[in-house]
Coordinates of N, CA and C in Angstrom, one line a residue:
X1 N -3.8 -14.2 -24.5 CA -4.0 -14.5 -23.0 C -2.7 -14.4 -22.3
X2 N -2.6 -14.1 -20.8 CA -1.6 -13.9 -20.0 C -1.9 -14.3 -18.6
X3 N -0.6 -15.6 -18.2 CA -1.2 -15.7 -16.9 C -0.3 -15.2 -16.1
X4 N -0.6 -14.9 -15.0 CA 0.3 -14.1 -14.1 C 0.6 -15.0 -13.0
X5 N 1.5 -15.4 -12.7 CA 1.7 -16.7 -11.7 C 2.8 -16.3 -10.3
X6 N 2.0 -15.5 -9.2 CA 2.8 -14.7 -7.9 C 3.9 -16.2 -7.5
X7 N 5.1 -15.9 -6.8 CA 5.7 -16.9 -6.5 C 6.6 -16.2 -5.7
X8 N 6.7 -16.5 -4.5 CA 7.8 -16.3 -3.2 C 8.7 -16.9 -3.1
X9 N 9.9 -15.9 -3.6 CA 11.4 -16.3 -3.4 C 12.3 -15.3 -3.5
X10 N 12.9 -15.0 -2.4 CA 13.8 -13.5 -1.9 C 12.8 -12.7 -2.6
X11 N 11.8 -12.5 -2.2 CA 10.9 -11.5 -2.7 C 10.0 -12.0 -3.4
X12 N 9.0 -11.2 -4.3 CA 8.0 -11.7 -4.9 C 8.3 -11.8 -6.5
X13 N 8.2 -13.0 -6.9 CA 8.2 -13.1 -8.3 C 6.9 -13.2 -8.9
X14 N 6.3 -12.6 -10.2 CA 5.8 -12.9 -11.1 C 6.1 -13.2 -12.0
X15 N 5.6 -14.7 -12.6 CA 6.0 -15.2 -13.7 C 4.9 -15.1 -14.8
X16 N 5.2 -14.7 -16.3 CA 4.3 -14.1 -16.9 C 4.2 -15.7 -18.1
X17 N 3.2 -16.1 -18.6 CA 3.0 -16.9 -19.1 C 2.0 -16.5 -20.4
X18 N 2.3 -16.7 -22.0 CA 1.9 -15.8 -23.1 C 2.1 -14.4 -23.2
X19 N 1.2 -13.8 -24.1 CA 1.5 -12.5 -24.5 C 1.2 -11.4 -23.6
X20 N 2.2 -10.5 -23.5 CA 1.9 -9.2 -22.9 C 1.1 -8.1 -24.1
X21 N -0.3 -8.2 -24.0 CA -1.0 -7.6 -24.8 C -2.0 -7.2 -24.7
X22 N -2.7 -5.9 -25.2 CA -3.9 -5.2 -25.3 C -4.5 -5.3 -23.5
X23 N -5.7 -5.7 -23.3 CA -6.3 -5.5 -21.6 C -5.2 -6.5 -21.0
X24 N -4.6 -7.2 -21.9 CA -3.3 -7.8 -19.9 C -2.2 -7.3 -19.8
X25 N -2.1 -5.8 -20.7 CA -1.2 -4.7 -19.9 C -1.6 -4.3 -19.0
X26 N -2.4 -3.9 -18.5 CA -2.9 -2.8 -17.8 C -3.7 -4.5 -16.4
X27 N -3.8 -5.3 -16.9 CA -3.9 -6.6 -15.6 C -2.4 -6.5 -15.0
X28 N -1.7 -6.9 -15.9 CA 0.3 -6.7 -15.3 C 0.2 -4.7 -14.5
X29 N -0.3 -4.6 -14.7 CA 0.3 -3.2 -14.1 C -0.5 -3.5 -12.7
X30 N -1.8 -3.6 -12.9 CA -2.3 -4.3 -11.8 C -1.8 -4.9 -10.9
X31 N -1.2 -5.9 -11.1 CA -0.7 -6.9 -10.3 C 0.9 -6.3 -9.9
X32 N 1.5 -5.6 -11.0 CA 2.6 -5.3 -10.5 C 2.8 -4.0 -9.3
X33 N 1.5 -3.4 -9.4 CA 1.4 -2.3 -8.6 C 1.0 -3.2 -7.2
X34 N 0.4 -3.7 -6.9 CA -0.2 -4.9 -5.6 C 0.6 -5.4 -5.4
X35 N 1.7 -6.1 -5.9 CA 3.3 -6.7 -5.5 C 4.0 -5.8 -4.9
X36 N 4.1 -4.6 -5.6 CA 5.1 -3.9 -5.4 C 4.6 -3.2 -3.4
X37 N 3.0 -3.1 -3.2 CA 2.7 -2.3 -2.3 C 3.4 -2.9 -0.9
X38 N 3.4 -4.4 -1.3 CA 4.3 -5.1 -0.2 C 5.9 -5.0 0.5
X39 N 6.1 -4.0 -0.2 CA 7.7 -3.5 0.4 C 8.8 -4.6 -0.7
X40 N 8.2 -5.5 -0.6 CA 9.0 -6.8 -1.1 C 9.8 -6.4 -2.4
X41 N 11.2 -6.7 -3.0 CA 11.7 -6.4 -4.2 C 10.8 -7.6 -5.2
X42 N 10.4 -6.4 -6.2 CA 9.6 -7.5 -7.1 C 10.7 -7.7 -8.3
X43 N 10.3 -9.4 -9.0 CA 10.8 -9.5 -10.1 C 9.9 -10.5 -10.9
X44 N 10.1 -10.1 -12.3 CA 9.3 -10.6 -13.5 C 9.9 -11.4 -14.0
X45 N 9.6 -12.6 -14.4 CA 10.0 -13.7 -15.4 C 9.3 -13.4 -16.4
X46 N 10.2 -13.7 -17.5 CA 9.6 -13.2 -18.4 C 9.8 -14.7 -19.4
X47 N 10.0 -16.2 -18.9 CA 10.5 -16.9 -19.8 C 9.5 -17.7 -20.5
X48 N 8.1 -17.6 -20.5 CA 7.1 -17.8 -21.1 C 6.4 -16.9 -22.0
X49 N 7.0 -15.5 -22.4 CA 6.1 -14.6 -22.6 C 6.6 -15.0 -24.3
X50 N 5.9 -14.6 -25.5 CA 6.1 -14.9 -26.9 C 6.4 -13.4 -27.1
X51 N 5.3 -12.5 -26.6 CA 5.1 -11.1 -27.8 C 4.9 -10.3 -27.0
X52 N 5.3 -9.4 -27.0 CA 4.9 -7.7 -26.3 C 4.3 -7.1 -27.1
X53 N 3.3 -6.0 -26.9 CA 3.0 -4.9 -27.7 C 3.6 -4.2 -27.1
X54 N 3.3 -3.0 -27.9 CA 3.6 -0.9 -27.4 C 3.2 -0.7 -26.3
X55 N 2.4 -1.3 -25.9 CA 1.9 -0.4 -24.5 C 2.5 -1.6 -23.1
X56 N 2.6 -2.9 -23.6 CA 3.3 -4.1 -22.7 C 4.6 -3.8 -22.7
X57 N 5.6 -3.2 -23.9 CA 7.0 -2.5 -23.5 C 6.9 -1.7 -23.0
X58 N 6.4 -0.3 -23.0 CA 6.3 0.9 -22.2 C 5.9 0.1 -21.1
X59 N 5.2 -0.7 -20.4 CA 5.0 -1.3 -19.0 C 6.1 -1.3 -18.8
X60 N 7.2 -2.6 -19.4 CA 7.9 -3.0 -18.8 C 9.1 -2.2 -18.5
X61 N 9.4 -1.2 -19.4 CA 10.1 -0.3 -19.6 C 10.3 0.3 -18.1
X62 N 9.3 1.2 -17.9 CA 8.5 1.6 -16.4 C 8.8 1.1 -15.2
X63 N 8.6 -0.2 -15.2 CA 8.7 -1.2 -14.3 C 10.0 -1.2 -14.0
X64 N 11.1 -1.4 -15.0 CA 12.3 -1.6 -15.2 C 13.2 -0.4 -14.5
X65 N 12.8 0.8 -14.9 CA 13.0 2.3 -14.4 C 13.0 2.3 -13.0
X66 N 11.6 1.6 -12.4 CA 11.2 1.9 -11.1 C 11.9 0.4 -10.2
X67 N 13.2 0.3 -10.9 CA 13.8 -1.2 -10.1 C 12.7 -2.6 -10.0
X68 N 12.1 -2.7 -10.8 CA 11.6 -3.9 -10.9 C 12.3 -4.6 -12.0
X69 N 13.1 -6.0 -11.4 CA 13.5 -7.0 -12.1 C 13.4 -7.6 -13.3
X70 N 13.5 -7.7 -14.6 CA 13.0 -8.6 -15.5 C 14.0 -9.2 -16.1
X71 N 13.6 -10.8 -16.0 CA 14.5 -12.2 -15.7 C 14.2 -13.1 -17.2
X72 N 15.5 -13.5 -17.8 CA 14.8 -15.0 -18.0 C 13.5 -14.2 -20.1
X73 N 13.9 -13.1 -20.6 CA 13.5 -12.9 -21.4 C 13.9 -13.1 -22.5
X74 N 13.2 -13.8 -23.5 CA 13.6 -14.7 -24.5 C 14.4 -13.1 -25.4
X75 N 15.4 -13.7 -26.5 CA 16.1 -13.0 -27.4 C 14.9 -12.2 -28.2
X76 N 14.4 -12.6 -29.0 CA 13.0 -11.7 -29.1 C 12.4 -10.4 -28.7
X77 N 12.3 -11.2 -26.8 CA 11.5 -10.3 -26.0 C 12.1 -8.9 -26.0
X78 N 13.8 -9.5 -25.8 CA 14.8 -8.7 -25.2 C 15.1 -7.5 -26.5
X79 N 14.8 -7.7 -27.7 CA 15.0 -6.7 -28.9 C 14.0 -6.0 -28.7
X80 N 12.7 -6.6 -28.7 CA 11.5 -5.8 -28.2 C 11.7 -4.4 -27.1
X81 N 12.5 -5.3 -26.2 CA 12.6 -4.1 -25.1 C 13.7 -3.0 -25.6
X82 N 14.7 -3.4 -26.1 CA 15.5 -2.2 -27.1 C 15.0 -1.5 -27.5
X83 N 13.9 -2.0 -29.1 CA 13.8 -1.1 -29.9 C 13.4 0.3 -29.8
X84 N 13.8 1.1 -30.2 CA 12.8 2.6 -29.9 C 11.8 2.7 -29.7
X85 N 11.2 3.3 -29.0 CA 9.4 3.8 -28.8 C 9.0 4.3 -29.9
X86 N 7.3 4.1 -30.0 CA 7.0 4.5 -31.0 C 6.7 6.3 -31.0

């Protein structure tokens, strides 16, 4: 499960709370695409999240690419987002 928690501060944060996985990739893209339509600089907290899968790194990856912020990602998370694609 993944909660997505919007929060206003110099812009729009989302704070992501459990796993980025299987249908709450594609809710995070959701939501990150409806943040983003606001003009506003978005950023992700990532300091709740445990686990990423494949298709939640390629999100974040994306996200990351297209100047969206990611904050606050546990040592874990942050090898996750290293590793090679599959």
């Amino acid at each position: 499960m993944l909660k997505i928690v919007p929060q206003e501060r110099e812009g729009m944060t989302l704070r992501l709370q459990g796993d980025v996985i299987g249908l709450w990739v594609e809710e995070l893209r959701r939501s990150c695409d409806a943040a983003r339509r606001s003009g506003e600089a978005l950023t992700v907290d990532l300091t709740d999240v445990g686990f990423v899968d494949w298709d939640g790194v390629a999100l974040l990856r994306r996200l990351e690419d297209a100047g969206v912020l990611l904050v606050n990602a546990s040592r874990f998370v942050v090898e996750q987002l290293k590793a090679p694609g599959r």
